[in-house]
């Protein structure tokens, strides 16, 4: 009897060491891969502090501000399509490596731009990397994460996005004293180098390895993220989903013509549009301009924007802690309700006479709006887009949905300065509030719930639900 007792006693410490190793491995993966999210956040947020100085340097009009801001976004739209296809063909990790190279070159080109035309082209190229990373990073994290922490791990990417924006606001506030807008833009090259180097130490995802007929590589990764006894079942589940797709003998584009897949794609595109048409990036890109319209000075407006970034980070962390317990759908519905109320009050605040108190009120309502947005809608949409599509079309379908997200983002960024001049901030934010109400109706009707299911089990449930509702 002594021998079995000894074996049991020794198994416990071994399993404990294994669990700690798996945790360190997953944390390391998240820290490196989510640098793509941080770069996404920094490159989109930094423009808010650079624009006031670029306006003076280049003599920009409101249209010029919109063009320079939105050039990155139209690049990101095409980058999201390229990223989805690259991640399917080359692997999630190798596609991120290519994005890292473009991040480095694009950041340096933007910082050294001699004129508006060059700046616009350079931001378009940088946008290709931003859009690619916006697809590949959550895809990579969702496929490598164990099911019980997938929501938190994918949402970590959202946390890194808003952390990158906060970092941009902090650097903008410091460098604003010297009007050093080129340094604001160029410093993005540093985390891009860290991403590029770090990716050499990461594997690709088990699901991609299986899709390419490399089960041994998939097993090696799974042995580092799951208990040993769970690996065979997980391999079998992934391979079963792959076999079902392979038996159809159709390519990804033909798969998108399947009614239940097409319905999921349309829902995903709708969720992507909802995330942008509700106004978040009008605040992210133009917060100093919005605050300056209440009478606040340029320097004070840039500094005050730090509050928006700080609350966004805190709210995203709260959203991460809730998303796997509360579920995706409830988070979307409660968030959109809070956003609509915040925007209604924000629009009313702009009807008040300019004063320091009104500037503080506008800032407070912007912060409240961003808290609802980042804790719920931003976290939930990115997670749903990473989860809801079947394996064979996951990269392509997510790329198409994120393409729509960037197109709407582009439209908002281009139109917002013109809307401010044409109808004023109050009416503009009331319009975004109306979009929140319409988005609430859409999400209540169509948004799926994906909490707690392995991706392959989730695929079966979504197929059944879409087929049932479509009949």
XYZ file of C-alpha atoms in Angstrom:
471
model
C 0.000 0.000 0.000
C 2.925 2.312 0.506
C 3.816 2.584 -3.165
C 0.460 3.959 -4.365
C 0.403 6.405 -1.478
C 3.818 7.655 -2.497
C 2.728 8.017 -6.100
C -0.356 9.988 -5.131
C 1.623 12.205 -2.843
C 4.179 12.957 -5.526
C 1.545 13.580 -8.179
C 0.129 16.555 -6.336
C 3.316 18.667 -6.394
C 3.954 17.703 -10.027
C 0.463 18.845 -11.005
C 0.930 22.021 -8.995
C 4.198 22.768 -10.767
C 2.516 21.987 -14.102
C -0.383 24.347 -13.313
C 1.995 27.136 -12.373
C 3.967 26.571 -15.566
C 0.787 26.689 -17.646
C -0.256 29.914 -15.944
C 3.134 31.527 -16.618
C 3.004 30.375 -20.236
C -0.470 31.811 -20.791
C 0.406 35.085 -19.059
C 3.543 35.392 -21.190
C 1.568 34.788 -24.362
C -1.021 37.379 -23.369
C 1.612 39.978 -22.456
C 3.458 39.690 -25.771
C 0.529 39.179 -28.133
C -1.502 41.969 -26.561
C 1.272 44.441 -27.397
C -0.562 44.480 -30.722
C -3.553 45.835 -28.826
C -1.391 48.409 -27.046
C -0.065 49.636 -30.393
C -3.619 49.770 -31.735
C -4.560 51.956 -28.758
C -1.478 54.180 -28.873
C -1.640 54.859 -32.616
C -5.347 55.734 -32.469
C -5.130 57.774 -29.258
C -1.959 59.762 -29.910
C -3.525 61.765 -32.733
C -5.758 63.620 -30.246
C -2.751 65.390 -28.725
C -0.786 65.811 -31.941
C -3.628 67.363 -33.977
C -3.711 70.817 -32.308
C -0.001 71.306 -33.089
C -0.244 69.747 -36.549
C -3.113 72.147 -37.247
C -0.757 75.082 -36.690
C 2.246 73.435 -38.381
C 0.435 72.377 -41.564
C -2.380 74.967 -41.524
C -5.081 72.289 -41.345
C -8.793 72.955 -41.832
C -11.497 70.823 -40.190
C -11.560 68.702 -43.339
C -7.767 68.323 -43.183
C -7.985 67.178 -39.562
C -10.574 64.618 -40.552
C -8.501 63.368 -43.502
C -5.294 62.902 -41.485
C -7.157 61.257 -38.616
C -9.191 58.955 -40.845
C -6.297 57.947 -43.158
C -5.130 55.501 -40.503
C -8.656 54.139 -40.234
C -9.192 53.438 -43.926
C -5.800 51.712 -43.880
C -6.971 49.718 -40.873
C -10.105 48.661 -42.756
C -8.027 47.090 -45.518
C -5.516 45.815 -42.961
C -8.274 43.905 -41.200
C -9.062 42.049 -44.448
C -5.395 41.384 -45.124
C -4.831 40.300 -41.527
C -7.673 37.803 -41.586
C -6.410 36.136 -44.753
C -2.760 36.222 -43.636
C -3.617 34.654 -40.300
C -5.379 31.765 -42.052
C -2.576 31.233 -44.567
C 0.600 31.947 -42.573
C -0.576 31.377 -39.026
C -1.652 33.777 -36.297
C 1.890 34.305 -34.979
C 3.599 34.874 -38.349
C 0.882 37.313 -39.413
C 1.494 39.308 -36.227
C 5.217 39.340 -37.041
C 4.492 41.021 -40.363
C 2.215 43.512 -38.618
C 5.051 44.311 -36.188
C 7.382 45.217 -39.073
C 4.773 47.561 -40.559
C 4.137 49.103 -37.117
C 7.813 50.012 -36.811
C 8.156 51.479 -40.303
C 4.810 53.267 -40.191
C 5.488 54.943 -36.832
C 8.833 56.301 -38.035
C 7.378 57.481 -41.360
C 4.531 59.354 -39.624
C 6.937 61.051 -37.214
C 9.214 62.235 -40.033
C 6.448 63.367 -42.418
C 7.423 66.580 -44.278
C 3.899 67.456 -45.425
C 0.215 66.622 -45.344
C 0.274 64.269 -48.352
C 3.166 62.224 -46.943
C 1.556 62.206 -43.494
C -1.720 60.940 -44.938
C 0.030 58.162 -46.876
C 2.168 57.180 -43.880
C -0.855 56.978 -41.594
C -2.615 54.809 -44.186
C 0.335 52.380 -44.114
C 0.395 52.444 -40.305
C -3.318 51.703 -40.432
C -2.623 48.471 -42.311
C -0.727 47.243 -39.238
C -3.359 48.531 -36.811
C -6.152 46.788 -38.726
C -4.221 43.534 -39.043
C -3.439 43.485 -35.327
C -7.056 44.286 -34.466
C -8.080 40.995 -36.128
C -5.140 38.724 -35.391
C -4.520 39.495 -31.716
C -7.983 38.590 -30.330
C -8.105 35.648 -32.751
C -4.763 34.360 -31.466
C -5.728 34.794 -27.820
C -9.174 33.204 -28.230
C -7.701 30.115 -29.884
C -4.869 29.544 -27.438
C -6.822 30.223 -24.221
C -8.445 27.437 -22.163
C -12.269 27.817 -22.292
C -12.702 28.786 -18.624
C -10.509 31.917 -18.977
C -11.033 32.704 -22.668
C -13.237 35.707 -21.963
C -10.736 37.289 -19.593
C -7.748 36.549 -21.817
C -9.310 37.930 -25.000
C -10.620 40.907 -23.034
C -7.032 41.515 -21.913
C -6.476 42.689 -25.474
C -9.199 45.306 -24.933
C -7.442 46.347 -21.723
C -4.198 46.762 -23.652
C -5.962 48.881 -26.294
C -7.231 51.377 -23.729
C -3.900 51.191 -21.856
C -2.178 52.172 -25.103
C -4.580 55.090 -25.432
C -3.899 56.171 -21.846
C -0.159 55.984 -22.487
C -0.658 58.170 -25.562
C -2.616 60.742 -23.521
C 0.089 60.821 -20.830
C 2.877 61.268 -23.366
C 0.836 63.899 -25.202
C 0.403 65.872 -21.961
C 4.133 65.784 -21.233
C 5.315 66.593 -24.752
C 2.657 69.274 -25.275
C 4.842 71.659 -23.253
C 7.350 71.587 -26.139
C 4.787 71.124 -28.942
C 6.766 67.939 -29.754
C 4.097 66.266 -31.844
C 6.621 64.325 -33.934
C 7.918 62.604 -30.797
C 4.338 61.827 -29.772
C 3.851 59.934 -33.025
C 7.310 58.347 -33.305
C 7.466 56.777 -29.851
C 5.045 54.089 -31.072
C 8.056 52.391 -32.682
C 9.343 51.237 -29.263
C 6.480 48.852 -28.315
C 6.407 47.735 -31.967
C 9.996 46.512 -31.630
C 9.069 44.726 -28.377
C 6.159 42.995 -30.142
C 8.335 41.891 -33.048
C 11.063 40.439 -30.816
C 8.642 38.822 -28.344
C 6.725 36.950 -31.033
C 9.776 34.834 -31.839
C 9.269 33.138 -28.453
C 5.588 32.228 -28.981
C 4.002 29.203 -30.703
C 1.034 29.342 -33.037
C -2.405 28.204 -31.870
C -3.513 24.552 -31.609
C -6.489 25.244 -33.830
C -4.328 26.632 -36.614
C -1.907 23.705 -36.351
C -4.821 21.255 -36.599
C -6.236 23.111 -39.611
C -2.863 22.614 -41.348
C -2.584 18.919 -40.462
C 0.008 19.341 -37.682
C -1.529 17.540 -34.672
C 1.808 16.962 -32.913
C 2.484 20.704 -32.824
C -1.054 21.291 -31.579
C -0.579 18.718 -28.808
C 2.680 20.340 -27.682
C 0.913 23.689 -27.232
C -2.091 22.149 -25.474
C 0.216 20.321 -23.038
C 1.456 23.748 -21.958
C -2.011 25.231 -21.397
C -4.204 22.350 -20.147
C -3.985 19.481 -17.633
C -2.451 16.421 -19.334
C -5.632 14.374 -19.002
C -7.644 17.042 -20.895
C -5.350 17.231 -23.936
C -6.626 14.165 -25.878
C -10.250 15.276 -25.568
C -9.401 18.824 -26.637
C -7.426 17.558 -29.628
C -10.320 15.298 -30.596
C -12.825 18.167 -30.284
C -10.738 20.489 -32.463
C -10.035 17.771 -35.020
C -13.707 16.803 -35.170
C -14.680 20.381 -36.016
C -11.932 20.507 -38.644
C -13.055 17.190 -40.159
C -16.642 18.401 -40.454
C -15.445 21.464 -42.318
C -13.072 19.439 -44.548
C -15.822 16.974 -45.482
C -17.791 19.802 -47.035
C -14.933 20.234 -49.564
C -15.646 23.887 -49.943
C -13.433 26.910 -49.528
C -13.919 29.662 -47.006
C -15.798 31.919 -49.424
C -18.235 29.122 -50.239
C -18.667 28.431 -46.532
C -19.827 32.029 -46.119
C -22.697 31.242 -48.509
C -24.043 28.639 -46.067
C -27.211 30.214 -44.580
C -26.340 29.784 -40.896
C -22.747 31.018 -41.427
C -23.950 33.958 -43.508
C -26.411 34.889 -40.772
C -23.641 34.839 -38.176
C -21.463 36.989 -40.438
C -24.233 39.579 -40.821
C -24.713 39.662 -37.040
C -20.957 40.084 -36.594
C -20.873 42.941 -39.109
C -23.794 44.555 -37.279
C -22.026 44.281 -33.916
C -18.882 45.805 -35.435
C -20.902 48.757 -36.772
C -22.642 49.188 -33.400
C -19.307 49.536 -31.643
C -18.366 52.518 -33.814
C -21.618 54.323 -34.692
C -22.257 54.945 -30.990
C -19.465 57.531 -30.930
C -16.557 56.143 -28.918
C -13.825 57.218 -31.295
C -15.186 60.726 -31.639
C -14.123 61.035 -27.992
C -10.858 59.087 -28.394
C -9.618 61.109 -31.390
C -11.048 64.548 -30.625
C -11.363 64.845 -26.828
C -9.074 67.933 -26.638
C -11.001 69.583 -29.485
C -14.315 68.810 -27.745
C -13.093 70.253 -24.453
C -11.567 73.279 -26.174
C -15.011 74.040 -27.637
C -16.221 74.671 -24.048
C -13.578 77.377 -23.563
C -10.742 75.262 -22.128
C -7.220 76.034 -23.392
C -5.258 73.631 -25.630
C -2.775 72.510 -22.981
C -5.457 72.063 -20.345
C -7.651 70.140 -22.812
C -4.836 67.708 -23.644
C -4.074 67.181 -19.949
C -7.745 66.703 -19.060
C -7.955 63.926 -21.645
C -5.858 61.766 -19.293
C -9.016 61.308 -17.194
C -10.764 59.750 -20.212
C -7.893 57.307 -20.698
C -7.572 56.425 -17.014
C -11.274 55.667 -16.606
C -11.234 53.642 -19.833
C -8.502 51.398 -18.414
C -10.312 50.975 -15.081
C -13.650 50.284 -16.778
C -12.102 47.721 -19.118
C -10.530 45.920 -16.150
C -13.957 45.809 -14.477
C -15.510 44.520 -17.694
C -12.860 41.780 -17.897
C -13.702 40.617 -14.388
C -17.430 40.439 -15.180
C -17.610 39.157 -18.763
C -17.233 35.444 -17.970
C -19.671 35.638 -15.039
C -22.376 37.977 -16.343
C -22.262 36.939 -19.992
C -21.834 38.822 -23.255
C -25.446 39.793 -24.025
C -26.310 41.359 -20.630
C -23.109 43.407 -20.753
C -24.017 44.787 -24.189
C -27.595 45.666 -23.207
C -26.755 47.374 -19.904
C -23.832 49.203 -21.474
C -25.818 50.638 -24.372
C -28.505 51.834 -21.950
C -25.909 53.701 -19.878
C -24.223 55.110 -22.979
C -27.515 56.474 -24.350
C -28.256 58.245 -21.060
C -24.733 59.690 -20.813
C -24.859 61.047 -24.370
C -28.273 62.630 -23.808
C -26.873 64.532 -20.824
C -23.665 65.378 -22.681
C -25.602 66.909 -25.562
C -27.612 68.990 -23.092
C -24.425 70.206 -21.354
C -23.241 71.857 -24.568
C -26.369 74.035 -24.504
C -25.068 75.739 -21.346
C -22.938 78.933 -21.449
C -19.186 78.364 -21.533
C -17.520 78.378 -18.119
C -14.971 76.315 -16.154
C -17.881 74.525 -14.447
C -19.384 73.541 -17.816
C -15.973 72.316 -19.018
C -15.755 70.125 -15.896
C -19.314 68.865 -16.453
C -18.577 67.977 -20.093
C -15.410 66.151 -19.047
C -17.308 64.247 -16.343
C -20.036 63.147 -18.761
C -17.457 62.107 -21.349
C -15.763 60.009 -18.677
C -19.106 58.462 -17.662
C -19.902 57.605 -21.273
C -16.458 56.035 -21.782
C -16.832 54.019 -18.572
C -20.048 52.410 -19.855
C -18.567 51.928 -23.314
C -15.251 50.357 -22.343
C -16.621 48.111 -19.585
C -19.363 46.616 -21.724
C -19.701 47.261 -25.450
C -16.017 47.448 -26.369
C -15.101 44.384 -24.310
C -18.138 42.385 -25.404
C -17.978 43.072 -29.148
C -14.289 42.194 -29.530
C -14.828 38.995 -27.577
C -17.913 37.967 -29.571
C -16.144 38.575 -32.879
C -13.275 36.331 -31.754
C -15.657 33.557 -30.641
C -18.704 33.376 -32.870
C -17.405 32.186 -36.253
C -16.635 28.550 -37.253
C -13.000 27.492 -37.526
C -12.598 27.302 -41.282
C -13.863 30.842 -41.884
C -12.887 32.388 -38.551
C -10.057 34.529 -39.893
C -11.943 35.576 -43.036
C -15.248 36.268 -41.286
C -13.675 38.189 -38.431
C -11.665 40.161 -40.967
C -14.871 41.080 -42.821
C -16.591 42.169 -39.599
C -13.613 44.221 -38.459
C -13.368 45.711 -41.968
C -16.859 47.096 -41.415
C -15.833 48.322 -37.963
C -12.956 50.309 -39.438
C -15.071 51.682 -42.292
C -17.631 53.064 -39.824
C -14.753 54.328 -37.667
C -13.352 56.061 -40.754
C -16.700 57.695 -41.469
C -17.061 58.940 -37.887
C -13.519 60.343 -37.790
C -13.892 62.104 -41.132
C -17.341 63.529 -40.397
C -16.992 64.491 -36.732
C -14.969 67.747 -37.165
C -17.341 68.783 -39.943
C -20.404 67.983 -37.801
C -18.998 70.063 -34.938
C -18.700 73.035 -37.292
C -22.099 72.451 -38.949
C -24.506 71.571 -36.106
C -22.477 71.893 -32.911
C -21.356 69.399 -30.284
C -24.747 69.122 -28.565
C -26.675 67.919 -31.612
C -23.784 65.655 -32.649
C -23.786 63.817 -29.322
C -27.581 63.526 -29.361
C -27.211 61.802 -32.721
C -24.784 59.306 -31.153
C -27.292 58.793 -28.332
C -29.964 57.887 -30.885
C -27.537 55.374 -32.419
C -27.148 53.795 -28.962
C -30.922 53.289 -28.729
C -31.086 51.674 -32.184
C -28.054 49.534 -31.329
C -29.770 48.365 -28.141
C -32.690 47.091 -30.212
C -30.313 45.294 -32.592
C -28.288 43.614 -29.818
C -31.394 42.507 -27.936
C -32.661 40.823 -31.088
C -29.501 39.340 -32.609
C -26.453 39.254 -30.279
C -25.571 35.636 -29.327
C -24.454 34.415 -25.907
C -21.113 32.562 -25.984
C -20.219 32.328 -22.291
C -18.543 29.179 -20.980
C -18.436 27.010 -24.122
C -15.371 25.615 -25.884
C -15.079 27.102 -29.365
C -15.973 23.811 -31.039
C -19.037 23.248 -28.790
C -19.981 26.871 -29.340
C -19.868 26.318 -33.104
C -22.426 23.512 -32.746
C -24.726 25.657 -30.577
C -24.577 28.661 -32.907
C -25.232 26.441 -35.932
C -28.322 25.017 -34.202
C -29.573 28.444 -33.047
C -29.057 30.112 -36.429
C -30.739 27.239 -38.268
C -33.697 27.244 -35.860
C -34.237 31.023 -36.012
C -33.847 31.064 -39.773
C -36.507 28.415 -40.352
